[in-house]
mmCIF file of C-alpha atoms in Angstrom:
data_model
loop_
_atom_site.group_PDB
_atom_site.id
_atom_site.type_symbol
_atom_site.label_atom_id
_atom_site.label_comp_id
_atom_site.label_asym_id
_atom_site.label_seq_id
_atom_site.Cartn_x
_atom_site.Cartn_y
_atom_site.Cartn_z
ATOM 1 C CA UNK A 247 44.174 102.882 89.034
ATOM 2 C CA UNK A 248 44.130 106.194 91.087
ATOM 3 C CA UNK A 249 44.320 109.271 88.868
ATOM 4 C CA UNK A 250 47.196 110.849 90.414
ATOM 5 C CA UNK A 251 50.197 108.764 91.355
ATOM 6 C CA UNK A 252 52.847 111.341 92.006
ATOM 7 C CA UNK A 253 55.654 108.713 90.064
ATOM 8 C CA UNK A 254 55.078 107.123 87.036
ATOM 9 C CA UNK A 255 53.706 103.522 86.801
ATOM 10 C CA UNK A 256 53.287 103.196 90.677
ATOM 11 C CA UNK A 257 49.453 102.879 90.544
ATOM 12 C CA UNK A 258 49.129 100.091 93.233
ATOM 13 C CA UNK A 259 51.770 100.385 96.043
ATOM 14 C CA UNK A 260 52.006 100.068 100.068
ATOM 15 C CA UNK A 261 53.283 103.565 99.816
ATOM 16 C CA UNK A 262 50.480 106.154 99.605
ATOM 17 C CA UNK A 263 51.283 109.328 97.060
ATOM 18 C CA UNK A 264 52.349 111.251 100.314
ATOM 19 C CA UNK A 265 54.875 108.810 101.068
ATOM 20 C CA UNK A 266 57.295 108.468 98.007
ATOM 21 C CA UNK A 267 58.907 111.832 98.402
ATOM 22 C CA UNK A 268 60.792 111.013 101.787
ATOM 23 C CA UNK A 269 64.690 110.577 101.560
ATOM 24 C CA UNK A 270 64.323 107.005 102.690
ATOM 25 C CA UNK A 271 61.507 106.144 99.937
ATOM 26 C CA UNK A 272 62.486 107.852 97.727
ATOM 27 C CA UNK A 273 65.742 106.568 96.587
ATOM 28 C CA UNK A 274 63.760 103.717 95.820
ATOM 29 C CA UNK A 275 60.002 105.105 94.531
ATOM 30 C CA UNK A 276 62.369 106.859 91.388
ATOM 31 C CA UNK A 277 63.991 103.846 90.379
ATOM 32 C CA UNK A 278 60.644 101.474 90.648
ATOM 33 C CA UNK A 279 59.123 104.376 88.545
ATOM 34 C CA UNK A 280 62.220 105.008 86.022
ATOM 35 C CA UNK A 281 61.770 100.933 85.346
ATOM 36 C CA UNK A 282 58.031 100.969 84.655
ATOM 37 C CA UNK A 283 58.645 104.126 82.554
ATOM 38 C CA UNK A 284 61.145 101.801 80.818
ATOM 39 C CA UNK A 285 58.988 99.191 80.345
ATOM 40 C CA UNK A 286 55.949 101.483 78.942
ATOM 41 C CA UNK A 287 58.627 102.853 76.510
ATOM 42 C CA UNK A 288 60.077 99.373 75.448
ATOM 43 C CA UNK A 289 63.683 100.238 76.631
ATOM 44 C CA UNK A 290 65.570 97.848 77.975
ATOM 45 C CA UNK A 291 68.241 98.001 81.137
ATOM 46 C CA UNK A 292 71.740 96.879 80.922
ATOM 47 C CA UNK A 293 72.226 93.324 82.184
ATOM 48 C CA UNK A 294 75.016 92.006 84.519
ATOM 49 C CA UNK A 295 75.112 88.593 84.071
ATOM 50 C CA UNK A 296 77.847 85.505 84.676
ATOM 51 C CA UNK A 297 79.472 83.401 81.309
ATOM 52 C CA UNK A 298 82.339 80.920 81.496
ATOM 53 C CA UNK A 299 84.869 81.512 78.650
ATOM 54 C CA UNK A 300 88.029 79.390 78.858
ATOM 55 C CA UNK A 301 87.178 77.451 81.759
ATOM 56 C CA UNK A 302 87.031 81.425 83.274
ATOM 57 C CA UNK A 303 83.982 83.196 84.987
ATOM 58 C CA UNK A 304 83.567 86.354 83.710
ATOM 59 C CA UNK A 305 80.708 89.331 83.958
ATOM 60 C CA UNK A 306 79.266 90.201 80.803
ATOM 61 C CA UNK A 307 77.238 93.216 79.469
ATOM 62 C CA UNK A 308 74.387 92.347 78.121
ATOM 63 C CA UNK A 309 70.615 94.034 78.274
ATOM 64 C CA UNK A 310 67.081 93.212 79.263
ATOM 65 C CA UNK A 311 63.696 93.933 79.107
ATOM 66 C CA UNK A 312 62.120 95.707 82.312
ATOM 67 C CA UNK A 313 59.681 92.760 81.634
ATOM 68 C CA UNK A 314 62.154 89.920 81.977
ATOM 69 C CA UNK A 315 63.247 92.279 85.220
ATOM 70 C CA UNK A 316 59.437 92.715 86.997
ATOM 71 C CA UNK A 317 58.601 89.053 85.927
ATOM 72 C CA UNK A 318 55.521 90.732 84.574
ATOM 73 C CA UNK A 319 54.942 89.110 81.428
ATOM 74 C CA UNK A 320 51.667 89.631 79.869
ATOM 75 C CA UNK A 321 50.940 92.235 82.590
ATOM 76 C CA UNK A 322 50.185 95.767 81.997
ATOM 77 C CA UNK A 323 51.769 98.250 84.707
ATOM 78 C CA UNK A 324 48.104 99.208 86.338
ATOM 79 C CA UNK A 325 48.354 95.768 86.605
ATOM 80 C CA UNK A 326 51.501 95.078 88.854
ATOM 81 C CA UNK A 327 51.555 96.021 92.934
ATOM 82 C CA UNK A 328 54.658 97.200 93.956
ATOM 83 C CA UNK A 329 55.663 96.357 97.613
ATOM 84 C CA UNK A 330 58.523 98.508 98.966
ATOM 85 C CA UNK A 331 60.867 96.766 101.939
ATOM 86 C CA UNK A 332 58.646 93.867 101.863
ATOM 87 C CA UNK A 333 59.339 89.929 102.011
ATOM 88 C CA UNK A 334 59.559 87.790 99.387
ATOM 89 C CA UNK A 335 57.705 85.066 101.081
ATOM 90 C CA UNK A 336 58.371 82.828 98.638
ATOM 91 C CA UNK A 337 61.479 82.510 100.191
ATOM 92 C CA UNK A 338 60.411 82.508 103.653
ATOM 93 C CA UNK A 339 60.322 78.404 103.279
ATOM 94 C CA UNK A 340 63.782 78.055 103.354
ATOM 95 C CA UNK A 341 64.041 79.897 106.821
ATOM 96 C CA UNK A 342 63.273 78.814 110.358
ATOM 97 C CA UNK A 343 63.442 82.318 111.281
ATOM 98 C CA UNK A 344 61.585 85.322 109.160
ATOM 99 C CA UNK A 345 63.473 86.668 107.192
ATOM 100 C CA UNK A 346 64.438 89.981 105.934
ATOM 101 C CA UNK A 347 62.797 92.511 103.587
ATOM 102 C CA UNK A 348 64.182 93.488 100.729
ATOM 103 C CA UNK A 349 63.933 96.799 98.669
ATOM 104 C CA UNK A 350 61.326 96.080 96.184
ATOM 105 C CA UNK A 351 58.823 92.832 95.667
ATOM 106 C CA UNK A 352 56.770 93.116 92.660
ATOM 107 C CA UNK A 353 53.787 91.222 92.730
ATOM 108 C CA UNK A 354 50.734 91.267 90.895
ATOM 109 C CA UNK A 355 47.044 92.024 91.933
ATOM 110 C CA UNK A 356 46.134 88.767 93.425
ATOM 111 C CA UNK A 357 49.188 88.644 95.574
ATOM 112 C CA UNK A 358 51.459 86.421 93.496
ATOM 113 C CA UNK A 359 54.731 87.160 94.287
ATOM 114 C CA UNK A 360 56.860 87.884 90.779
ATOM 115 C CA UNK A 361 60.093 89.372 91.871
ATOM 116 C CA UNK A 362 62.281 90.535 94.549
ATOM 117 C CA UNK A 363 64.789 93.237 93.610
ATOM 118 C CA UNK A 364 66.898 95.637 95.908
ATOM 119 C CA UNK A 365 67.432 98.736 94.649
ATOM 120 C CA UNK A 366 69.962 101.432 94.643
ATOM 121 C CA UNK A 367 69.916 105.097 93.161
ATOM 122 C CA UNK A 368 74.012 105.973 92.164
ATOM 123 C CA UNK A 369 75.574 108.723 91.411
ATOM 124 C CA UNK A 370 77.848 108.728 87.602
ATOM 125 C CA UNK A 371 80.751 109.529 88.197
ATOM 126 C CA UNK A 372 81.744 108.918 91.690
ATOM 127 C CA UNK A 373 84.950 110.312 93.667
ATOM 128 C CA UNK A 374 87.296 108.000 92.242
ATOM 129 C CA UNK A 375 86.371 108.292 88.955
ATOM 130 C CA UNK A 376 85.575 112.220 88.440
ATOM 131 C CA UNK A 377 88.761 113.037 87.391
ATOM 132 C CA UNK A 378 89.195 109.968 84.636
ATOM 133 C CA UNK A 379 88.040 110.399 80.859
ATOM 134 C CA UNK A 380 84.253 109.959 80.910
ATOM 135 C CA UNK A 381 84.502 106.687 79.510
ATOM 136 C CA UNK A 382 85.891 105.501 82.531
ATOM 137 C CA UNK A 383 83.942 107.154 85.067
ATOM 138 C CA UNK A 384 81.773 104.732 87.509
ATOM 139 C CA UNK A 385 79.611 104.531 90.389
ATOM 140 C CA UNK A 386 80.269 104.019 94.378
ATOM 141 C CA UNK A 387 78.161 100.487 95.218
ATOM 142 C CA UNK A 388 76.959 100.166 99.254
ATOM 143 C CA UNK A 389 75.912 96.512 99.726
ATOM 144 C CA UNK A 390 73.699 95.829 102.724
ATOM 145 C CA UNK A 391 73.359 92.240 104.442
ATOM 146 C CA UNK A 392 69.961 91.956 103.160
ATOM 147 C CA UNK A 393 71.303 91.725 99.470
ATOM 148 C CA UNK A 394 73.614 89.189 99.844
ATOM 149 C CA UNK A 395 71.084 86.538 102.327
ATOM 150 C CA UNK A 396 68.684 87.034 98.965
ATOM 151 C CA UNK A 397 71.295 86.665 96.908
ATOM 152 C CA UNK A 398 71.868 82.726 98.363
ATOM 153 C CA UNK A 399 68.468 82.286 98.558
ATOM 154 C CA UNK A 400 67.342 83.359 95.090
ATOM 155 C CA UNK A 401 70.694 80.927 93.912
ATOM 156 C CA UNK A 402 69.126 77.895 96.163
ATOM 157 C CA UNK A 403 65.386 78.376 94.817
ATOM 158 C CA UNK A 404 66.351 77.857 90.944
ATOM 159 C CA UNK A 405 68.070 74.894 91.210
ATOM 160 C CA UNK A 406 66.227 73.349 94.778
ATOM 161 C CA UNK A 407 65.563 70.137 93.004
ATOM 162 C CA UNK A 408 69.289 69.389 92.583
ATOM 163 C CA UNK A 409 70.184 70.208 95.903
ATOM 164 C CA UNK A 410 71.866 66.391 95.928
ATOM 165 C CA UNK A 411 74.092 67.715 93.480
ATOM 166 C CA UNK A 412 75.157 70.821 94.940
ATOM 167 C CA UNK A 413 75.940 69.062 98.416
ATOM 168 C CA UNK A 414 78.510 67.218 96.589
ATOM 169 C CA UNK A 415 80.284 70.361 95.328
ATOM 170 C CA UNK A 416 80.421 71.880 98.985
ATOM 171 C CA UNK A 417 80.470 68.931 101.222
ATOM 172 C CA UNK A 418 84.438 68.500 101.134
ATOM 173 C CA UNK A 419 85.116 72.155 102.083
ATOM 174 C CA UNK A 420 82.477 72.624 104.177
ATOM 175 C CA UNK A 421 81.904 69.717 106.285
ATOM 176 C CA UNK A 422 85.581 70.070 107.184
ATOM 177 C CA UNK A 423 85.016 73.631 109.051
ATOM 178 C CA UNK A 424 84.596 72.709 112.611
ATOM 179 C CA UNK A 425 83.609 76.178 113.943
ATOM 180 C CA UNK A 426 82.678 78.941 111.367
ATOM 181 C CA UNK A 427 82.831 81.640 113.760
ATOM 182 C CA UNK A 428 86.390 80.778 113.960
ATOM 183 C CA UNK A 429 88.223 83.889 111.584
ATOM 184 C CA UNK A 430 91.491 81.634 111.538
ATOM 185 C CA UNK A 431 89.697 78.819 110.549
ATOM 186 C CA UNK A 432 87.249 80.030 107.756
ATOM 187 C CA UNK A 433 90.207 82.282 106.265
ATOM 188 C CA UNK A 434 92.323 79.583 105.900
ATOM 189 C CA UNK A 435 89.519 77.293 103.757
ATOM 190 C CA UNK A 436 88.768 80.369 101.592
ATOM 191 C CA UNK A 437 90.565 78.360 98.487
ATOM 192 C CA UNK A 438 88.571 75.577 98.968
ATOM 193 C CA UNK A 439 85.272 77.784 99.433
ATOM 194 C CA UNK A 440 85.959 79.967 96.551
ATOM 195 C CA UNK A 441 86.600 76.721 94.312
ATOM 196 C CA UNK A 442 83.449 75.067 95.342
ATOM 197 C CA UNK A 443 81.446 78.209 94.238
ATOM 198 C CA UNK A 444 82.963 78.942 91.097
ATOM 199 C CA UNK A 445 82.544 75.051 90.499
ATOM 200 C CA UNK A 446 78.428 75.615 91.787
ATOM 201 C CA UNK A 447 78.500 78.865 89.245
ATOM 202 C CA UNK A 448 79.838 77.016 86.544
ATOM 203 C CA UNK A 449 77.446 73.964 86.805
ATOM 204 C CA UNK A 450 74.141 76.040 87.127
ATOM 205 C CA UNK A 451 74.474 79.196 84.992
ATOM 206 C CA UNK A 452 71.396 78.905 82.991
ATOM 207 C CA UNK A 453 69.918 79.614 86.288
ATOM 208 C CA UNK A 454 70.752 82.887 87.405
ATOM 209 C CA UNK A 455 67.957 85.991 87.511
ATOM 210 C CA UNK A 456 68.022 89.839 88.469
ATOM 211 C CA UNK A 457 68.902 90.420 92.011
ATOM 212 C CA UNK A 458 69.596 94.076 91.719
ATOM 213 C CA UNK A 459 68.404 96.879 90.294
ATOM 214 C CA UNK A 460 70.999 99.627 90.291
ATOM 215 C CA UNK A 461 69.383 102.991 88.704
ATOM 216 C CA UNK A 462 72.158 105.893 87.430
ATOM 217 C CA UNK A 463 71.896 109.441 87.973
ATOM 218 C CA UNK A 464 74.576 111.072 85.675
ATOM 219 C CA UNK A 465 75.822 114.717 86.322
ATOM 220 C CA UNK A 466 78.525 117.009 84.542
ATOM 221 C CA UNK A 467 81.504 115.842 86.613
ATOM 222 C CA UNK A 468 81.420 116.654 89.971
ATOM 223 C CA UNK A 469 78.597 119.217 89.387
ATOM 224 C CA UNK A 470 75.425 118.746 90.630
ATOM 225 C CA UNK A 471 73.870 119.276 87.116
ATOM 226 C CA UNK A 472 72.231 116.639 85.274
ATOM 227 C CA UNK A 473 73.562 115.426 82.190
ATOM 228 C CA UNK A 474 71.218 115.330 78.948
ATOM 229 C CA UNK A 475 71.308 111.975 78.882
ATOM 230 C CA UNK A 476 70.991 111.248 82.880
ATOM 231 C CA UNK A 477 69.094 108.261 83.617
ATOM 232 C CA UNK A 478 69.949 104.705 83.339
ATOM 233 C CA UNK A 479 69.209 101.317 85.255
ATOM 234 C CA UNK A 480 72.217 98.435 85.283
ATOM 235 C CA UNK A 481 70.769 95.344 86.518
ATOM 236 C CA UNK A 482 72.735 92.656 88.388
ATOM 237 C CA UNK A 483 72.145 89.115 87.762
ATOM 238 C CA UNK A 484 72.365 86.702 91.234
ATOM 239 C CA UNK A 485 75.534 85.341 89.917
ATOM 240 C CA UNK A 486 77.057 88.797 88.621
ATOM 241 C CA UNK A 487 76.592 90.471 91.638
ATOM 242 C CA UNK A 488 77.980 87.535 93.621
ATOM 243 C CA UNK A 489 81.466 88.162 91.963
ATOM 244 C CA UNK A 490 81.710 91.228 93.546
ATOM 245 C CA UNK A 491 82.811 89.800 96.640
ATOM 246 C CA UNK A 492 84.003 85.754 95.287
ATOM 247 C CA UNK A 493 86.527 87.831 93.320
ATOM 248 C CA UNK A 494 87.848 89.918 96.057
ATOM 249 C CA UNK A 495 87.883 86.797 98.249
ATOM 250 C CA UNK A 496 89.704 84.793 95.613
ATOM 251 C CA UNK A 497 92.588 88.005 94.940
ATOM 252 C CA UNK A 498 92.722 88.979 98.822
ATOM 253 C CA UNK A 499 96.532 88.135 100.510
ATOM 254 C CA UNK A 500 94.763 89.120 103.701
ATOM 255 C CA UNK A 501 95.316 86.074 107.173
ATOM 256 C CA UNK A 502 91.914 88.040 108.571
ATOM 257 C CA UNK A 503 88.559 88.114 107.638
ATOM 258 C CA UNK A 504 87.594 90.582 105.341
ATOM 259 C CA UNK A 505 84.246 91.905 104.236
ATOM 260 C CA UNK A 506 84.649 90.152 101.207
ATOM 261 C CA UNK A 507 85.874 86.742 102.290
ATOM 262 C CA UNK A 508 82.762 86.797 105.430
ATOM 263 C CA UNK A 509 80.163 87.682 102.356
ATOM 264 C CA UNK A 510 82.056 84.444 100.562
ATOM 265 C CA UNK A 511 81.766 82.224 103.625
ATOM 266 C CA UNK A 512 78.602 82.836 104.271
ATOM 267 C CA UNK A 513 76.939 82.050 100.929
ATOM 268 C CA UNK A 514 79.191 78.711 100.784
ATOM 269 C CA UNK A 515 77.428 77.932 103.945
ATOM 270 C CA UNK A 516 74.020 78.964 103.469
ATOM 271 C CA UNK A 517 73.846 76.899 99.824
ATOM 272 C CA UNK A 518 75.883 74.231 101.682
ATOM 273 C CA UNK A 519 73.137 73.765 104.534
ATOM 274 C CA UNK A 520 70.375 74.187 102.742
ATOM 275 C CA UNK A 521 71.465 71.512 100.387
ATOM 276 C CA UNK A 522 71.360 69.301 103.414
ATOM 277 C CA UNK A 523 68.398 69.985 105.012
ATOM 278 C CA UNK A 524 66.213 72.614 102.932
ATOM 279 C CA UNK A 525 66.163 75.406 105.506
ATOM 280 C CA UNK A 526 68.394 76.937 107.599
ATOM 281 C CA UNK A 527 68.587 79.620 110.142
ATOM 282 C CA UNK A 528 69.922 82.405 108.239
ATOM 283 C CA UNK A 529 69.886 85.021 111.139
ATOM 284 C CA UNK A 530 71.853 82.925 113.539
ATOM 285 C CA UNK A 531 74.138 82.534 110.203
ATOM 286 C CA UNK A 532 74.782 86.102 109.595
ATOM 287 C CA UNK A 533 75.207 87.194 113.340
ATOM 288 C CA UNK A 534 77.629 83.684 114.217
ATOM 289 C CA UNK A 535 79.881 85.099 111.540
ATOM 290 C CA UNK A 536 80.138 88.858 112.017
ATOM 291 C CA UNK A 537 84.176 87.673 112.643
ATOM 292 C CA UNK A 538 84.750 91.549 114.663
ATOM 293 C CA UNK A 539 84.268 93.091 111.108
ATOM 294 C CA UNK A 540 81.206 95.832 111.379
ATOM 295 C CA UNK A 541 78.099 94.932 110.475
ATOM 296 C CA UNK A 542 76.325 98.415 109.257
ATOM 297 C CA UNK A 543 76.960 97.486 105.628
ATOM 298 C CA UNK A 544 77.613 93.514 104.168
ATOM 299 C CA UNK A 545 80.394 95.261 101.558
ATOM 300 C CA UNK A 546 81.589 98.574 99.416
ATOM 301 C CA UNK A 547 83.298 98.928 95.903
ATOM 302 C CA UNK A 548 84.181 102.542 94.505
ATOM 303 C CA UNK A 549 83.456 103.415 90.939
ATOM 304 C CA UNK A 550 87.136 102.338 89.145
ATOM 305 C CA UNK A 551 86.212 98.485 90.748
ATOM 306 C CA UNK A 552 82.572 98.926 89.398
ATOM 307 C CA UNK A 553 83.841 99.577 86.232
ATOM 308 C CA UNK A 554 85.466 96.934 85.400
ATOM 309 C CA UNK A 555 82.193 94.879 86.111
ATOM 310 C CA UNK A 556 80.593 96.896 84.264
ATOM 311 C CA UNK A 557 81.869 97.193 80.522
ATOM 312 C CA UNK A 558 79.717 99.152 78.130
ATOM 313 C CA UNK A 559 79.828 102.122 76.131
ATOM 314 C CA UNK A 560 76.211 102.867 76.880
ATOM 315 C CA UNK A 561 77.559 104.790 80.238
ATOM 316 C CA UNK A 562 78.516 107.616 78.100
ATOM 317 C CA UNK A 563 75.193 107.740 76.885
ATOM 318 C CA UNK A 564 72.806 106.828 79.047
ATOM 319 C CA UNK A 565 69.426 105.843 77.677
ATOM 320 C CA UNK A 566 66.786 108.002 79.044
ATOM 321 C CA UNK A 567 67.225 112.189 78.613
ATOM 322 C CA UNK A 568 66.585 114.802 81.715
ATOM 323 C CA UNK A 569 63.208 115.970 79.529
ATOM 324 C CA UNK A 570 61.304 112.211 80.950
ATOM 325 C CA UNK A 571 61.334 113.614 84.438
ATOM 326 C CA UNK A 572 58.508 115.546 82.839
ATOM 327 C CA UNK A 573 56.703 112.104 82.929
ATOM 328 C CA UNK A 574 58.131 110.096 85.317
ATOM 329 C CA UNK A 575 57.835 112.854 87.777
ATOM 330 C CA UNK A 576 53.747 114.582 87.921
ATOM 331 C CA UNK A 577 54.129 118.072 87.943
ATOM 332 C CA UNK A 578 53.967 119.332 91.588
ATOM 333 C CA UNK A 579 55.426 116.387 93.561
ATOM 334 C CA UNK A 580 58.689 117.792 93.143
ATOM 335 C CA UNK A 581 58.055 120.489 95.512
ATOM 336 C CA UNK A 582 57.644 117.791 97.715
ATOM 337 C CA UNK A 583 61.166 116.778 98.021
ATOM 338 C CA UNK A 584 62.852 117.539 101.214
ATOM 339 C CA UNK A 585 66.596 117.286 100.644
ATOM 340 C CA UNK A 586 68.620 117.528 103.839
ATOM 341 C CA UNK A 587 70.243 120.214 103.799
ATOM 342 C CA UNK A 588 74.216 120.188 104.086
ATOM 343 C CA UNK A 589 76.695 123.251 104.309
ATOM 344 C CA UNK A 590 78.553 122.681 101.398
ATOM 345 C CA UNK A 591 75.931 122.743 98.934
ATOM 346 C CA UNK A 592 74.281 125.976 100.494
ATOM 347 C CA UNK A 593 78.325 126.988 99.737
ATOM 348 C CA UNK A 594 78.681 125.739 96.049
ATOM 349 C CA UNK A 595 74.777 127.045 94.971
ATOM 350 C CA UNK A 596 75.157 130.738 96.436
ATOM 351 C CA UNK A 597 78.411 130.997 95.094
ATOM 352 C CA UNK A 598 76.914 130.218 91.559
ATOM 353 C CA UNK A 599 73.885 132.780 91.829
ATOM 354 C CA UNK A 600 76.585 134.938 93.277
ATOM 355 C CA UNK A 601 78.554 134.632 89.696
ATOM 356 C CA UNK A 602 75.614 134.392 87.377
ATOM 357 C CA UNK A 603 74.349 137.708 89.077
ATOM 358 C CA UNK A 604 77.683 139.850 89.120
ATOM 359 C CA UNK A 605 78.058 138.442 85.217
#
């Protein structure tokens, strides 16, 4: 263990101390180091995960330990490596091709791989929410490509050794696509595809694991300010997370593609072919079905959507106070912080000094 980590809990890491406090690393550094302080303080995150009630599929809040998150058990934090944008090569088997990093791969100091996690740092409340009660204030969600290819691998890994059984649920749908680069095609089977993985879901729920760690930041409205209570992580089970877009595929009236329906396609076929033959080639799978829809980001959802994923009265209170910055934060690294700077907050801060001086 080094003696001075800059963040909390990250005493082994591929990021020196220098290089947590870029915009890029950092966004991800604070939320590895809000966990472990989490886990060194026995407080557990909220929990996203799938139940069937009523022959339904529905997203439940639930909690669990930073533990059950890391994968860690019986491992103290000096203990675990964390491995930002990293592969979970674990995975790699199912690939012909590499494949991507993702946020965060804890592992532990002999190299074995525990868990693969991306991460994202929100903002509570969000632009569509700001004006709502504060009980119904939620977050803006950015989904990259990376999260979704993880999330059909991570799906196919628990339940590999029934991969007989989860042909059977796709083959109908799925073996009757002739091209799936074809948008007219594919949007037309999107009942059938959305039926098979709901059935999939439904079969193999005692399966599912954290995917994504999604760490709160919680300010007075649409000030800057940090609440009290300010911090929070909400972690999304595999299966959670993948009702974000099965849902929107399932409600959408749309005859195109969609983001939604291409992020539903293409975990149909990736759990579909790998059922079949164990690996696939998940880049030429991602690029064949771009369907003319942009590619910078996999999906979005703004904070009133989020919200109704995400039912619990602990987002009123979130669990960790502003006063643990004191600890997850080692005092002088936050002079290191180099926040771009942008016009309208040079506007909104000198016009506050301006105020607090005149009064």
């Amino acid at each position: 263990m080094t003696e001075h980590t800059g963040l909390f809990g990250l005493y082994n890491s591929n990021r020196s101390i220098d290089e947590h406090w870029g915009k890029n690393c950092f966004n991800s550094s604070f939320p590895a180091s809000l966990a472990s302080y989490m886990l060194d303080q026995n407080k557990k995150a909220i929990y996203l995960r799938l139940e069937e009630s009523e022959g339904e599929l529905k997203v439940v809040a639930d909690e669990i330990s930073i533990e059950d998150v890391f994968n860690s058990h019986g491992k103290k934090l000096d203990e675990l490596y964390f491995s930002f944008e990293s592969r979970y090569d674990p995975y790699n088997k199912y690939a012909f091709d590499m494949i991507d990093g993702i946020d965060l791969v804890i592992k532990d100091l002999n190299g074995n791989f525990l868990s693969p996690l991306e991460v994202k740092l929100t903002v509570l409340p969000d632009n569509s929410t700001v004006k709502k009660d504060e009980q119904d204030w939620g977050c803006e969600l950015v989904v990259r490509a990376a999260t979704t290819s993880y999330c059909a691998l991570g799906m196919f890994d628990a339940v590999s050794t029934k991969k007989d059984d989860i042909r059977l649920i796709f083959e109908n749908v799925c073996s009757s696509i002739q091209m799936w680069d074809n948008d007219f095609e594919v949007t037309h089977k999107m009942p059938g595809i959305c039926s098979a993985l709901n059935e999939f879901e439904k079969q193999n729920l005692n399966h599912q694991h954290p995917l994504l760690m999604q760490t709160l930041w919680k300010t007075e409205g649409q000030s800057p300010i940090l609440c009290k209570n300010a911090f929070d992580i909400v972690i999304w089970s595999d299966y959670a997370f993948s009702r974000l877009f099965i849902d929107s595929a399932m409600a959408s009236k749309s005859t195109t593609m969609n983001r939604f329906m291409r992020s539903t396609a293409r975990l149909a076929r990736c759990l579909w072919e790998l059922s079949k033959s164990n690996r696939i080639r998940l880049t030429d799978i991602y690029r064949q079905m771009a369907y003319s829809v942009q590619t910078d980001k996999e999906f979005s959802i703004n904070g009133s959507r989020w919200r109704s994923y995400v039912n619990t009265s602990r987002l009123t209170n979130l669990a960790i106070n502003q006063s643990a910055l004191d600890t997850i934060i080692e005092e002088g690294y936050v002079e290191q912080l180099r926040p771009e700077r942008r016009f309208d907050q040079t506007l909104y801060f000198t016009r506050r000094i301006q105020t607090e001086t005149s009064d």
